[in-house]
Amino acid sequence: MADIRPFRAIRPAKGKEENIASLPYDVFNRKEAYEKVKRNPESFLAIDRPETQFPEDHDMYAQEVYEKAHDMLWDRVEKGDFVKDEGKFFYIYEQTFKGRTQTGIVACASIDDYLSNVIKKHENTRADKEEDRIKHVYTCDAQTGPIFLCYRKNKLISELVERVKELDEPVYDFTSEDGVANRIFVISDEDEINTISRVFTTIKSIYIADGHHRCASAVKVGLKKREEREAEGKLRGKLKSDYFLSVLFPDDELEIMDYNRVVKDLNGLTADEFMAKISEKFEVTKEETSVKPSKKGEFGMLLDGNWYRLNAHKDILKDDAVEGLDVSVLQNEVLGPILGIGDPKTDKRIDFVGGIRGLSELEKRCETDMKIAFSMYPTSLNELFDVADQEKLMPPKSTWFEPKLLSGLFIHDINGIID
């Protein structure tokens, strides 16, 4: 049973939304972040990546960097770049990209639902990446980046969302720099708010699609604030930090893209030796053009300028939620035993390329800094649900969701108790 609540959003003043909204902090490397903020100082990336306000050799994890984020955020609220809604509302966040539309409900989800596995994860998190966002959220006293959640479609919620989109005017309507058309609606009607909250109490499971680190960090900040309040001897009540900023999407509107792999070398093998080993596990067919796999158990491979189609032999396909994933098959049968990639999370010889970049990016990498590339068939949402329902974890870089949720459109103030 999910506890999903409306909240008082801090959001861009009308007319400011297009300049403020930014892709998430973690899609930019440090150099890209500096360049983006230099081009557009109003971008929310300046707050999400506050090291951009310091010299490039400054420690980006120093406490004064997070304090700068706090000061910039609340100074801009004071200045009027952002407004705070008077009431607690739900919001509709519609994104249209390449002819496909996905529409989510912006709300606050419970850290207790995360701890009790009502909100389910499918990825491990890294302590260093968590620590960065913990410091950012705690120092800012605000959650600035929403967590991308999904749930199995519910007819009542879908009908309500469509009715609001049809009858109401959006408060924001703009196309962001990544080519995504964004529309935001406010749900302020009390009956509609109550309906959404009530229907979510009937939904048994909600899944993290993207934002595992942001989610884990929000939960840890919430627990820390609980401990502090209890140490002060105050009746805890419900704290704002007991909830985290989220956008919840129905599963039938989402698409997972391929998440491809590139490797620097053949682990000491010649091309002929490598091909002989891979032919023991796959049916290998040379192709004249790039290979985008069309089914589960099929892979594309680029080596020495040639594309190959690989179809896995049946004996290496497993009937298991995790081991049966294509990313697991590639890791367990090729990357690990043949190419020597024992831990893809830490091995510097492997890199990952999101499907949004296309197969041409694999060709580019193999012409510059990589030796071999593998194109993947996308992990499905049902596979994600199966792994999460069994409380298992996928290998790293198993899913790529597109479009990304923009930061800066909604901010959740986590200071104090819920009024």
CSV table of C-alpha atoms in Angstrom, one decimal, residues 8-359:
chain,number,residue,atom,x,y,z
A,8,ARG,CA,3.7,22.6,-1.8
A,9,ALA,CA,6.1,22.8,-4.7
A,10,ILE,CA,8.7,25.5,-5.2
A,11,ARG,CA,8.8,26.0,-8.9
A,12,PRO,CA,9.9,28.5,-11.6
A,13,ALA,CA,8.1,31.8,-11.9
A,14,LYS,CA,6.1,31.9,-15.1
A,15,GLY,CA,8.4,32.7,-18.0
A,16,LYS,CA,11.5,31.4,-16.2
A,17,GLU,CA,10.9,27.7,-16.6
A,18,GLU,CA,12.7,27.2,-19.9
A,19,ASN,CA,15.9,28.8,-18.8
A,20,ILE,CA,15.8,27.2,-15.4
A,21,ALA,CA,14.9,23.6,-16.3
A,22,SER,CA,18.0,21.4,-16.8
A,23,LEU,CA,18.8,17.8,-17.5
A,24,PRO,CA,19.8,15.8,-14.3
A,25,TYR,CA,23.1,16.6,-12.7
A,26,ASP,CA,24.6,13.1,-13.4
A,27,VAL,CA,24.3,13.2,-17.2
A,28,PHE,CA,27.0,15.8,-17.4
A,29,ASN,CA,30.7,15.3,-16.7
A,30,ARG,CA,32.5,18.2,-14.9
A,31,LYS,CA,33.7,19.9,-18.1
A,32,GLU,CA,30.2,19.7,-19.6
A,33,ALA,CA,28.6,21.1,-16.5
A,34,TYR,CA,31.0,24.1,-16.5
A,35,GLU,CA,30.2,24.8,-20.2
A,36,LYS,CA,26.5,24.5,-19.7
A,37,VAL,CA,26.4,26.9,-16.7
A,38,LYS,CA,28.6,29.4,-18.5
A,39,ARG,CA,26.2,29.4,-21.5
A,40,ASN,CA,23.2,29.7,-19.2
A,41,PRO,CA,23.8,31.0,-15.7
A,42,GLU,CA,20.1,30.7,-14.9
A,43,SER,CA,20.2,26.9,-15.5
A,44,PHE,CA,19.3,24.9,-12.4
A,45,LEU,CA,22.5,22.9,-13.1
A,46,ALA,CA,24.3,25.7,-11.3
A,47,ILE,CA,22.6,24.7,-8.1
A,48,ASP,CA,22.7,20.9,-8.8
A,49,ARG,CA,26.4,21.1,-9.7
A,50,PRO,CA,27.6,24.0,-7.5
A,51,GLU,CA,31.2,23.3,-8.1
A,52,THR,CA,30.6,25.3,-11.4
A,53,GLN,CA,30.8,28.4,-9.2
A,54,PHE,CA,34.4,27.6,-8.2
A,55,PRO,CA,37.7,27.2,-10.0
A,56,GLU,CA,37.9,24.0,-12.0
A,57,ASP,CA,40.6,22.6,-9.7
A,58,HIS,CA,38.5,23.2,-6.5
A,59,ASP,CA,37.4,20.1,-4.6
A,60,MET,CA,33.9,19.6,-5.9
A,61,TYR,CA,32.9,17.7,-2.7
A,62,ALA,CA,34.1,20.4,-0.2
A,63,GLN,CA,31.4,21.6,2.3
A,64,GLU,CA,31.6,25.1,1.0
A,65,VAL,CA,30.5,23.9,-2.4
A,66,TYR,CA,27.3,22.5,-1.0
A,67,GLU,CA,26.8,25.6,1.1
A,68,LYS,CA,27.0,27.6,-2.2
A,69,ALA,CA,24.2,25.4,-3.6
A,70,HIS,CA,22.1,26.3,-0.5
A,71,ASP,CA,22.7,30.0,-0.9
A,72,MET,CA,22.0,30.1,-4.6
A,73,LEU,CA,18.8,28.2,-4.2
A,74,TRP,CA,17.3,30.2,-1.5
A,75,ASP,CA,18.6,33.5,-2.8
A,76,ARG,CA,16.8,32.8,-6.1
A,77,VAL,CA,13.6,31.9,-4.3
A,78,GLU,CA,13.9,35.2,-2.4
A,79,LYS,CA,14.6,37.1,-5.6
A,80,GLY,CA,11.5,35.7,-7.2
A,81,ASP,CA,12.9,33.3,-9.8
A,82,PHE,CA,10.9,30.6,-8.0
A,83,VAL,CA,7.5,30.7,-6.4
A,84,LYS,CA,6.0,28.5,-3.7
A,85,ASP,CA,2.4,27.3,-4.2
A,86,GLU,CA,0.0,28.2,-1.4
A,87,GLY,CA,-1.6,24.8,-1.2
A,88,LYS,CA,-0.5,21.2,-1.3
A,89,PHE,CA,-1.1,19.9,-4.9
A,90,PHE,CA,-0.3,17.1,-7.2
A,91,TYR,CA,1.2,18.0,-10.6
A,92,ILE,CA,1.0,16.4,-14.0
A,93,TYR,CA,4.3,16.2,-15.9
A,94,GLU,CA,3.9,15.3,-19.6
A,95,GLN,CA,6.9,14.6,-21.8
A,96,THR,CA,6.7,14.0,-25.6
A,97,PHE,CA,9.8,12.8,-27.4
A,98,LYS,CA,10.0,11.3,-30.9
A,99,GLY,CA,6.3,10.8,-31.2
A,100,ARG,CA,5.9,9.1,-27.8
A,101,THR,CA,4.2,10.7,-24.8
A,102,GLN,CA,4.7,9.7,-21.1
A,103,THR,CA,2.7,11.4,-18.4
A,104,GLY,CA,3.5,11.2,-14.7
A,105,ILE,CA,2.2,12.5,-11.4
A,106,VAL,CA,4.5,14.7,-9.4
A,107,ALA,CA,4.2,13.9,-5.8
A,108,CYS,CA,6.0,13.0,-2.6
A,109,ALA,CA,6.6,9.3,-1.8
A,110,SER,CA,7.3,7.9,1.6
A,111,ILE,CA,10.8,6.9,2.8
A,112,ASP,CA,9.1,4.2,4.9
A,113,ASP,CA,7.7,2.7,1.7
A,114,TYR,CA,11.2,2.5,0.4
A,115,LEU,CA,12.4,0.9,3.7
A,116,SER,CA,9.6,-1.7,3.7
A,117,ASN,CA,10.0,-2.5,0.0
A,118,VAL,CA,6.7,-1.1,-1.2
A,119,ILE,CA,9.0,1.1,-3.4
A,120,LYS,CA,11.2,-1.4,-5.0
A,121,LYS,CA,14.7,-1.1,-6.3
A,122,HIS,CA,16.6,-3.1,-9.0
A,123,GLU,CA,20.1,-1.6,-8.8
A,124,ASN,CA,22.9,-1.3,-6.2
A,125,THR,CA,24.1,2.1,-5.3
A,126,ARG,CA,27.6,3.4,-4.8
A,127,ALA,CA,28.5,5.0,-1.4
A,128,ASP,CA,30.5,7.8,-2.9
A,129,LYS,CA,27.7,8.9,-5.3
A,130,GLU,CA,25.2,8.6,-2.4
A,131,GLU,CA,27.3,10.8,-0.2
A,132,ASP,CA,27.4,13.6,-2.7
A,133,ARG,CA,23.6,13.8,-2.9
A,134,ILE,CA,23.2,13.3,0.8
A,135,LYS,CA,25.3,16.4,1.4
A,136,HIS,CA,23.5,18.3,-1.3
A,137,VAL,CA,20.0,17.6,0.0
A,138,TYR,CA,20.9,18.0,3.6
A,139,THR,CA,22.8,21.3,3.2
A,140,CYS,CA,20.1,22.7,0.8
A,141,ASP,CA,17.3,21.5,3.1
A,142,ALA,CA,15.5,20.6,-0.2
A,143,GLN,CA,15.2,17.9,-2.7
A,144,THR,CA,16.0,19.3,-6.2
A,145,GLY,CA,15.9,16.3,-8.5
A,146,PRO,CA,12.8,14.0,-8.7
A,147,ILE,CA,13.1,10.3,-8.6
A,148,PHE,CA,11.6,8.5,-11.6
A,149,LEU,CA,9.1,5.9,-10.3
A,150,CYS,CA,6.7,3.6,-12.2
A,151,TYR,CA,3.7,1.5,-11.3
A,152,ARG,CA,1.4,-0.9,-13.1
A,153,LYS,CA,-1.2,1.1,-15.0
A,154,ASN,CA,-4.3,2.0,-13.0
A,155,LYS,CA,-7.5,2.9,-14.9
A,156,LEU,CA,-8.8,5.5,-12.5
A,157,ILE,CA,-5.6,7.4,-12.3
A,158,SER,CA,-5.2,7.3,-16.1
A,159,GLU,CA,-8.7,8.6,-16.7
A,160,LEU,CA,-8.2,11.4,-14.1
A,161,VAL,CA,-4.9,12.5,-15.7
A,162,GLU,CA,-6.3,12.6,-19.2
A,163,ARG,CA,-9.3,14.6,-18.0
A,164,VAL,CA,-7.1,17.2,-16.4
A,165,LYS,CA,-4.9,17.4,-19.6
A,166,GLU,CA,-8.0,17.9,-21.7
A,167,LEU,CA,-9.8,20.5,-19.6
A,168,ASP,CA,-7.1,22.5,-17.9
A,169,GLU,CA,-4.4,24.8,-19.3
A,170,PRO,CA,-0.8,23.9,-18.6
A,171,VAL,CA,1.2,26.2,-16.3
A,172,TYR,CA,4.3,25.4,-18.4
A,173,ASP,CA,4.5,24.4,-22.0
A,174,PHE,CA,8.0,24.4,-23.6
A,175,THR,CA,10.5,22.3,-25.5
A,176,SER,CA,13.8,21.7,-23.6
A,177,GLU,CA,17.3,21.6,-25.1
A,178,ASP,CA,17.1,17.8,-25.5
A,179,GLY,CA,14.1,18.1,-27.9
A,180,VAL,CA,11.5,17.0,-25.4
A,181,ALA,CA,8.1,18.8,-25.3
A,182,ASN,CA,7.2,19.4,-21.7
A,183,ARG,CA,3.8,20.3,-20.3
A,184,ILE,CA,3.0,20.8,-16.6
A,185,PHE,CA,-0.5,21.0,-15.1
A,186,VAL,CA,-1.5,21.7,-11.5
A,187,ILE,CA,-4.1,19.4,-9.8
A,188,SER,CA,-5.6,21.7,-7.1
A,189,ASP,CA,-9.1,20.2,-6.9
A,190,GLU,CA,-9.6,18.6,-3.5
A,191,ASP,CA,-11.6,15.7,-4.8
A,192,GLU,CA,-9.1,14.9,-7.5
A,193,ILE,CA,-6.2,15.1,-4.9
A,194,ASN,CA,-8.1,12.8,-2.6
A,195,THR,CA,-8.8,10.4,-5.4
A,196,ILE,CA,-5.2,10.1,-6.4
A,197,SER,CA,-4.0,9.6,-2.8
A,198,ARG,CA,-6.7,7.0,-2.2
A,199,VAL,CA,-6.1,5.0,-5.4
A,200,PHE,CA,-2.3,4.8,-4.6
A,201,THR,CA,-3.1,3.2,-1.3
A,202,THR,CA,-4.5,0.2,-3.4
A,203,ILE,CA,-1.3,-0.1,-5.4
A,204,LYS,CA,0.9,-2.7,-3.7
A,205,SER,CA,4.2,-2.1,-5.5
A,206,ILE,CA,6.0,1.0,-7.0
A,207,TYR,CA,9.3,0.6,-8.8
A,208,ILE,CA,12.3,2.9,-9.1
A,209,ALA,CA,12.9,3.3,-12.8
A,210,ASP,CA,15.8,5.8,-12.6
A,211,GLY,CA,17.4,7.7,-9.8
A,212,HIS,CA,18.5,5.0,-7.3
A,213,HIS,CA,21.2,7.2,-5.9
A,214,ARG,CA,18.9,10.2,-5.5
A,215,CYS,CA,16.3,8.0,-3.8
A,216,ALA,CA,18.8,6.3,-1.4
A,217,SER,CA,20.2,9.7,-0.5
A,218,ALA,CA,16.8,11.2,0.2
A,219,VAL,CA,15.9,8.3,2.5
A,220,LYS,CA,19.2,8.6,4.4
A,221,VAL,CA,18.7,12.3,4.9
A,222,GLY,CA,15.2,11.6,6.1
A,223,LEU,CA,16.4,9.1,8.6
A,224,LYS,CA,19.1,11.5,9.8
A,225,LYS,CA,16.6,14.3,10.4
A,226,ARG,CA,14.4,11.9,12.3
A,227,GLU,CA,17.3,11.0,14.6
A,228,GLU,CA,18.2,14.7,15.1
A,229,ARG,CA,14.6,15.6,16.1
A,230,GLU,CA,14.4,12.7,18.5
A,231,ALA,CA,17.7,13.7,20.0
A,232,GLU,CA,16.3,17.1,20.6
A,233,GLY,CA,13.5,15.5,22.6
A,234,LYS,CA,10.8,16.8,20.3
A,235,LEU,CA,7.7,14.9,19.4
A,236,ARG,CA,8.7,13.8,15.9
A,237,GLY,CA,5.4,13.9,14.1
A,238,LYS,CA,5.5,13.7,10.3
A,239,LEU,CA,8.5,15.5,8.9
A,240,LYS,CA,8.6,16.9,5.4
A,241,SER,CA,11.9,14.9,5.0
A,242,ASP,CA,9.9,11.7,5.6
A,243,TYR,CA,8.9,12.1,2.0
A,244,PHE,CA,10.9,12.5,-1.2
A,245,LEU,CA,10.2,14.2,-4.5
A,246,SER,CA,9.0,11.8,-7.2
A,247,VAL,CA,7.3,11.5,-10.6
A,248,LEU,CA,5.2,8.4,-10.9
A,249,PHE,CA,4.5,7.0,-14.4
A,250,PRO,CA,2.2,4.1,-15.5
A,251,ASP,CA,4.2,1.2,-17.0
A,252,ASP,CA,2.3,1.2,-20.3
A,253,GLU,CA,3.7,4.6,-21.3
A,254,LEU,CA,7.4,3.9,-20.6
A,255,GLU,CA,10.1,2.6,-22.9
A,256,ILE,CA,13.5,1.2,-21.9
A,257,MET,CA,16.2,1.8,-24.4
A,258,ASP,CA,19.3,-0.4,-25.1
A,259,TYR,CA,22.4,0.1,-22.9
A,260,ASN,CA,25.3,-0.9,-25.0
A,261,ARG,CA,28.9,-1.9,-24.1
A,262,VAL,CA,32.3,-1.0,-25.5
A,263,VAL,CA,35.6,-2.6,-24.4
A,264,LYS,CA,39.2,-1.3,-24.9
A,265,ASP,CA,40.9,-4.6,-26.0
A,266,LEU,CA,40.5,-8.3,-26.5
A,267,ASN,CA,42.3,-9.3,-23.3
A,268,GLY,CA,45.4,-10.5,-25.1
A,269,LEU,CA,43.6,-12.5,-27.8
A,270,THR,CA,43.9,-12.1,-31.5
A,271,ALA,CA,40.7,-11.4,-33.4
A,272,ASP,CA,40.7,-15.0,-34.8
A,273,GLU,CA,41.2,-16.4,-31.3
A,274,PHE,CA,38.4,-14.3,-29.9
A,275,MET,CA,36.0,-15.2,-32.8
A,276,ALA,CA,36.7,-18.9,-32.2
A,277,LYS,CA,35.8,-18.6,-28.5
A,278,ILE,CA,32.7,-16.6,-29.1
A,279,SER,CA,31.5,-19.1,-31.8
A,280,GLU,CA,31.4,-21.7,-29.1
A,281,LYS,CA,28.5,-19.9,-27.4
A,282,PHE,CA,26.8,-18.0,-30.2
A,283,GLU,CA,25.7,-18.5,-33.8
A,284,VAL,CA,27.8,-15.8,-35.5
A,285,THR,CA,26.7,-14.1,-38.7
A,286,LYS,CA,28.6,-11.3,-40.5
A,287,GLU,CA,26.4,-8.4,-41.6
A,288,GLU,CA,26.8,-5.7,-44.1
A,289,THR,CA,25.3,-3.0,-41.9
A,290,SER,CA,25.1,-2.1,-38.2
A,291,VAL,CA,23.2,-4.6,-36.1
A,292,LYS,CA,20.3,-3.5,-33.8
A,293,PRO,CA,19.1,-6.7,-32.0
A,294,SER,CA,15.5,-7.5,-32.7
A,295,LYS,CA,14.8,-10.0,-30.0
A,296,LYS,CA,15.9,-11.3,-26.6
A,297,GLY,CA,19.1,-13.5,-26.8
A,298,GLU,CA,20.4,-11.6,-29.9
A,299,PHE,CA,23.4,-9.2,-29.8
A,300,GLY,CA,25.2,-7.0,-32.3
A,301,MET,CA,29.0,-7.0,-32.2
A,302,LEU,CA,31.4,-4.6,-33.9
A,303,LEU,CA,35.0,-5.7,-34.3
A,304,ASP,CA,37.7,-4.4,-36.7
A,305,GLY,CA,35.1,-2.4,-38.6
A,306,ASN,CA,32.8,-5.4,-39.2
A,307,TRP,CA,29.4,-5.9,-37.7
A,308,TYR,CA,28.2,-9.4,-36.6
A,309,ARG,CA,24.9,-10.7,-35.4
A,310,LEU,CA,25.2,-13.1,-32.4
A,311,ASN,CA,22.4,-15.4,-31.4
A,312,ALA,CA,22.9,-17.2,-28.1
A,313,HIS,CA,22.9,-21.0,-28.0
A,314,LYS,CA,20.0,-22.2,-25.9
A,315,ASP,CA,22.3,-23.9,-23.4
A,316,ILE,CA,23.6,-20.5,-22.1
A,317,LEU,CA,20.2,-18.9,-21.7
A,318,LYS,CA,19.0,-19.2,-18.1
A,319,ASP,CA,15.4,-19.3,-16.7
A,320,ASP,CA,16.1,-16.8,-13.9
A,321,ALA,CA,15.1,-13.2,-13.3
A,322,VAL,CA,18.7,-11.9,-13.2
A,323,GLU,CA,20.8,-14.6,-14.9
A,324,GLY,CA,18.3,-14.7,-17.8
A,325,LEU,CA,18.8,-11.0,-18.6
A,326,ASP,CA,20.7,-10.3,-21.9
A,327,VAL,CA,23.1,-8.1,-20.0
A,328,SER,CA,23.8,-11.0,-17.7
A,329,VAL,CA,24.3,-13.4,-20.6
A,330,LEU,CA,26.8,-11.1,-22.2
A,331,GLN,CA,28.7,-10.5,-18.9
A,332,ASN,CA,28.7,-14.2,-17.8
A,333,GLU,CA,29.6,-15.7,-21.2
A,334,VAL,CA,31.7,-13.0,-22.9
A,335,LEU,CA,32.8,-10.0,-20.9
A,336,GLY,CA,33.9,-12.0,-17.9
A,337,PRO,CA,35.4,-15.3,-19.1
A,338,ILE,CA,36.7,-14.2,-22.5
A,339,LEU,CA,37.5,-10.5,-22.2
A,340,GLY,CA,38.4,-10.5,-18.5
A,341,ILE,CA,35.9,-7.9,-17.3
A,342,GLY,CA,35.4,-9.3,-13.8
A,343,ASP,CA,33.6,-6.3,-12.2
A,344,PRO,CA,32.0,-4.0,-14.8
A,345,LYS,CA,31.3,-1.4,-12.1
A,346,THR,CA,35.0,-0.7,-11.5
A,347,ASP,CA,36.9,-2.1,-14.6
A,348,LYS,CA,38.4,0.8,-16.6
A,349,ARG,CA,38.5,-1.3,-19.8
A,350,ILE,CA,34.7,-1.2,-20.3
A,351,ASP,CA,32.4,1.7,-20.9
A,352,PHE,CA,28.6,2.0,-21.4
A,353,VAL,CA,26.8,3.8,-24.1
A,354,GLY,CA,23.1,4.7,-23.8
A,355,GLY,CA,20.9,3.8,-26.7
A,356,ILE,CA,19.9,7.4,-27.2
A,357,ARG,CA,23.3,8.0,-28.8
A,358,GLY,CA,22.6,5.4,-31.5
A,359,LEU,CA,24.8,2.7,-33.0
